[in-house]
XYZ file of N, CA and C in Angstrom:
369
model
N 28.033 0.546 -2.788
C 28.155 0.774 -1.372
C 28.185 -0.588 -0.682
N 28.886 -0.661 0.403
C 28.965 -1.912 1.160
C 27.608 -2.217 1.791
N 27.324 -3.513 1.940
C 26.058 -3.917 2.546
C 25.877 -3.316 3.932
N 26.946 -3.301 4.716
C 26.864 -2.762 6.075
C 26.470 -1.284 6.058
N 27.071 -0.518 5.154
C 26.751 0.907 5.043
C 25.300 1.094 4.608
N 24.901 0.354 3.579
C 23.529 0.459 3.087
C 22.523 0.110 4.180
N 22.721 -1.004 4.861
C 21.774 -1.424 5.891
C 21.761 -0.474 7.084
N 22.887 0.150 7.389
C 22.921 1.162 8.452
C 22.083 2.368 8.059
N 22.275 2.871 6.855
C 21.493 4.017 6.370
C 20.010 3.662 6.333
N 19.689 2.493 5.801
C 18.306 2.028 5.710
C 17.686 1.961 7.107
N 18.427 1.406 8.057
C 17.939 1.302 9.427
C 17.729 2.654 10.093
N 18.637 3.586 9.853
C 18.512 4.928 10.432
C 17.266 5.634 9.886
N 17.038 5.516 8.599
C 15.866 6.149 7.986
C 14.584 5.580 8.592
N 14.482 4.265 8.642
C 13.271 3.651 9.183
C 13.117 3.913 10.679
N 14.207 3.942 11.425
C 14.139 4.275 12.849
C 13.630 5.694 13.049
N 14.131 6.621 12.246
C 13.713 8.023 12.356
C 12.211 8.170 12.152
N 11.692 7.519 11.115
C 10.255 7.615 10.860
C 9.449 6.867 11.915
N 9.961 5.755 12.413
C 9.249 5.030 13.468
C 9.100 5.908 14.715
N 10.181 6.554 15.120
C 10.111 7.436 16.291
C 9.218 8.648 16.037
N 9.350 9.241 14.860
C 8.547 10.430 14.551
C 7.057 10.099 14.542
N 6.687 9.002 13.900
C 5.266 8.654 13.823
C 4.728 8.146 15.149
N 5.601 7.694 16.032
C 5.146 7.273 17.356
C 5.018 8.461 18.302
N 6.059 9.297 18.354
C 6.098 10.364 19.358
C 5.472 11.684 18.916
N 5.522 11.993 17.635
C 4.991 13.296 17.192
C 4.098 13.164 15.944
N 3.121 12.247 15.988
C 2.270 12.068 14.813
C 1.467 13.319 14.454
N 1.067 14.090 15.469
C 0.267 15.289 15.181
C 1.102 16.392 14.539
N 2.409 16.282 14.618
C 3.302 17.209 13.915
C 3.644 16.687 12.525
N 3.851 15.376 12.411
C 4.303 14.779 11.148
C 3.216 14.714 10.082
N 2.068 14.124 10.399
C 1.063 13.849 9.380
C 0.514 15.100 8.694
N 0.286 16.200 9.399
C -0.187 17.391 8.692
C 0.784 17.899 7.614
N 2.084 17.612 7.766
C 3.039 17.980 6.719
C 2.707 17.282 5.406
N 2.084 16.123 5.505
C 1.714 15.324 4.335
C 0.273 15.575 3.901
N -0.420 16.458 4.605
C -1.799 16.759 4.273
C -2.809 15.847 4.938
N -2.357 15.055 5.905
C -3.240 14.113 6.595
C -3.610 14.690 7.952
N -4.909 14.692 8.236
C -5.406 15.252 9.490
C -5.414 14.191 10.580
N -4.854 14.532 11.713
C -4.897 13.666 12.899
C -5.869 14.339 13.859
N -7.096 13.796 13.924
C -8.132 14.510 14.667
C -8.702 13.753 15.866
N -8.175 12.562 16.148
C -8.667 11.855 17.327
C -7.639 10.832 17.812
N -7.952 10.216 18.938
C -7.028 9.261 19.548
C -6.822 8.029 18.678
N -7.794 7.705 17.838
C -7.677 6.523 16.990
C -6.677 6.751 15.860
N -6.679 7.941 15.317
C -5.709 8.281 14.271
C -4.294 8.299 14.849
N -4.155 8.825 16.056
C -2.841 8.825 16.723
C -2.386 7.387 16.945
N -3.303 6.529 17.414
C -2.946 5.132 17.644
C -2.535 4.440 16.341
N -3.243 4.678 15.252
C -2.884 4.048 13.979
C -1.493 4.478 13.531
N -1.149 5.732 13.777
C 0.195 6.197 13.453
C 1.217 5.461 14.314
N 0.925 5.347 15.602
C 1.837 4.651 16.499
C 1.915 3.170 16.145
N 0.821 2.601 15.718
C 0.785 1.208 15.301
C 1.673 0.998 14.072
N 1.672 1.941 13.166
C 2.529 1.877 11.983
C 3.999 1.841 12.387
N 4.312 2.463 13.510
C 5.693 2.478 14.003
C 6.209 1.074 14.318
N 5.316 0.160 14.637
C 5.723 -1.224 14.897
C 6.443 -1.775 13.670
N 5.842 -1.589 12.513
C 6.376 -2.165 11.289
C 7.623 -1.420 10.811
N 7.605 -0.110 10.959
C 8.794 0.662 10.597
C 9.962 0.281 11.502
N 9.681 0.120 12.783
C 10.715 -0.277 13.731
C 11.226 -1.680 13.457
N 10.345 -2.571 13.036
C 10.771 -3.936 12.720
C 11.696 -3.943 11.505
N 11.374 -3.158 10.492
C 12.242 -3.072 9.319
C 13.596 -2.485 9.718
N 13.568 -1.480 10.582
C 14.822 -0.891 11.069
C 15.638 -1.928 11.831
N 14.985 -2.713 12.686
C 15.697 -3.732 13.466
C 16.333 -4.776 12.554
N 15.593 -5.219 11.558
C 16.146 -6.192 10.613
C 17.364 -5.587 9.913
N 17.237 -4.347 9.477
C 18.356 -3.687 8.795
C 19.585 -3.624 9.694
N 19.399 -3.202 10.941
C 20.535 -3.096 11.861
C 21.131 -4.465 12.219
N 20.273 -5.428 12.474
C 20.751 -6.734 12.919
C 21.410 -7.547 11.807
N 21.136 -7.204 10.569
C 21.688 -7.959 9.437
C 22.841 -7.230 8.755
N 23.374 -6.203 9.384
C 24.432 -5.400 8.757
C 25.671 -6.193 8.365
N 25.969 -7.249 9.056
C 27.181 -8.025 8.779
C 26.922 -9.228 7.874
N 25.907 -9.149 7.067
C 25.469 -10.302 6.282
C 26.420 -10.677 5.154
N 27.199 -9.738 4.665
C 28.112 -10.054 3.570
C 27.358 -10.250 2.265
N 27.940 -10.997 1.341
C 27.301 -11.300 0.060
C 27.103 -12.798 -0.041
N 25.853 -13.221 -0.035
C 25.506 -14.639 -0.123
C 24.030 -14.757 -0.486
N 23.521 -15.964 -0.667
C 22.108 -16.122 -1.034
C 21.131 -15.526 -0.014
N 21.489 -15.578 1.264
C 20.614 -15.002 2.288
C 20.578 -13.474 2.144
N 21.714 -12.864 1.862
C 21.764 -11.413 1.647
C 20.868 -11.039 0.468
N 20.925 -11.823 -0.579
C 20.105 -11.566 -1.762
C 18.615 -11.592 -1.383
N 18.216 -12.564 -0.571
C 16.820 -12.651 -0.134
C 16.445 -11.468 0.764
N 17.360 -11.057 1.630
C 17.106 -9.892 2.482
C 16.863 -8.657 1.628
N 17.738 -8.427 0.654
C 17.576 -7.236 -0.187
C 16.324 -7.329 -1.050
N 15.957 -8.524 -1.471
C 14.717 -8.679 -2.234
C 13.517 -8.338 -1.355
N 13.529 -8.786 -0.112
C 12.431 -8.473 0.810
C 12.341 -6.965 1.054
N 13.485 -6.312 1.278
C 13.485 -4.859 1.480
C 13.041 -4.138 0.207
N 13.449 -4.658 -0.941
C 13.041 -4.065 -2.218
C 11.528 -4.153 -2.398
N 10.953 -5.300 -2.105
C 9.503 -5.451 -2.214
C 8.793 -4.451 -1.306
N 9.261 -4.316 -0.080
C 8.657 -3.352 0.850
C 8.770 -1.926 0.352
N 9.934 -1.560 -0.169
C 10.120 -0.190 -0.661
C 9.308 0.083 -1.924
N 9.193 -0.913 -2.806
C 8.362 -0.734 -4.010
C 6.892 -0.600 -3.615
N 6.444 -1.410 -2.669
C 5.066 -1.250 -2.178
C 4.857 0.149 -1.602
N 5.835 0.630 -0.852
C 5.754 1.992 -0.316
C 5.653 3.019 -1.424
N 6.418 2.841 -2.495
C 6.377 3.774 -3.631
C 5.011 3.757 -4.297
N 4.461 2.577 -4.519
C 3.159 2.453 -5.181
C 2.055 3.061 -4.325
N 2.019 2.703 -3.054
C 0.938 3.157 -2.174
C 0.999 4.663 -1.931
N 2.190 5.204 -1.714
C 2.281 6.641 -1.466
C 2.069 7.456 -2.745
N 2.444 6.892 -3.889
C 2.137 7.570 -5.158
C 0.626 7.616 -5.351
N -0.042 6.513 -5.065
C -1.501 6.460 -5.135
C -2.126 7.509 -4.207
N -1.601 7.613 -2.988
C -2.122 8.606 -2.038
C -1.949 10.020 -2.582
N -0.849 10.272 -3.274
C -0.640 11.587 -3.870
C -1.564 11.841 -5.051
N -1.755 10.843 -5.883
C -2.593 10.985 -7.081
C -4.052 11.234 -6.711
N -4.558 10.542 -5.691
C -5.969 10.734 -5.328
C -6.184 11.895 -4.358
N -5.099 12.566 -3.960
C -5.230 13.775 -3.160
C -5.188 13.600 -1.662
N -4.818 12.420 -1.186
C -4.686 12.230 0.264
C -3.413 12.909 0.753
N -2.307 12.639 0.071
C -1.045 13.281 0.407
C -0.923 14.567 -0.407
N -0.833 15.671 0.300
C -0.595 16.964 -0.350
C 0.552 17.633 0.402
N 0.936 18.816 -0.010
C 2.021 19.512 0.667
C 3.311 18.728 0.561
N 3.860 18.363 1.691
C 5.112 17.620 1.750
C 4.924 16.157 1.337
N 3.697 15.769 1.056
C 3.376 14.395 0.700
C 4.104 13.875 -0.523
N 4.513 14.770 -1.416
C 5.268 14.344 -2.607
C 6.580 13.672 -2.226
N 7.081 13.988 -1.019
C 8.383 13.449 -0.622
C 8.329 11.950 -0.345
N 7.183 11.432 0.056
C 7.099 9.998 0.349
C 7.317 9.132 -0.884
N 6.607 9.376 -1.996
C 6.912 8.572 -3.186
C 8.368 8.743 -3.626
N 8.879 9.949 -3.562
C 10.278 10.188 -3.952
C 11.221 9.396 -3.045
N 10.941 9.408 -1.760
C 11.736 8.686 -0.777
C 11.719 7.179 -1.067
N 10.528 6.623 -1.278
C 10.425 5.187 -1.522
C 11.013 4.787 -2.874
N 10.878 5.640 -3.868
C 11.491 5.341 -5.164
C 13.011 5.335 -5.036
N 13.562 6.328 -4.335
C 15.006 6.371 -4.118
C 15.475 5.130 -3.350
N 14.777 4.778 -2.270
C 15.152 3.584 -1.510
C 15.015 2.321 -2.355
N 14.008 2.283 -3.220
C 13.844 1.123 -4.107
C 15.027 0.988 -5.050
N 15.459 2.099 -5.613
C 16.607 2.069 -6.526
C 17.866 1.627 -5.789
N 18.111 2.229 -4.630
C 19.303 1.867 -3.849
C 19.262 0.399 -3.414
N 18.084 -0.064 -3.021
C 17.944 -1.455 -2.599
C 18.142 -2.395 -3.784
N 17.645 -2.015 -4.949
C 17.829 -2.836 -6.154
C 19.329 -2.965 -6.485
N 20.056 -1.872 -6.353
C 21.500 -1.916 -6.607
C 22.177 -2.893 -5.643
N 21.793 -2.835 -4.345
C 22.377 -3.759 -3.363
C 21.963 -5.193 -3.690
N 20.728 -5.384 -4.102
C 20.230 -6.708 -4.462
C 21.069 -7.301 -5.597
N 21.351 -6.499 -6.599
C 22.135 -6.980 -7.749
C 23.569 -7.312 -7.349
N 24.115 -6.594 -6.360
C 25.490 -6.823 -5.924
C 25.624 -8.046 -5.006
N 24.556 -8.387 -4.304
C 24.626 -9.460 -3.281
C 24.784 -10.833 -3.917
């Protein structure tokens, strides 16, 4: 897939989760088995949106990067983030924090890690 297409898809995914966790955390987190029971939990969800939104912004702003050493570093950085997401969300599932729809997070991050690795190898 072209870098522009990949980074657009990556940005859309991260933007979607940033908006969802900011605007409707009390709807989203229970799907994963996480209870949102006070204003502090809502704030932490909204705070997480900062980082998701930043990753989305980087993805969108770097869409025209082409294939060069900087592109390779960008994809390596995104790969590291996605692998960390896979490890942490798998851990949350194994210890029982993520239940219900929670299985989708490790699957999502593993898929993004694979796709990002493919882009990394092509760059």
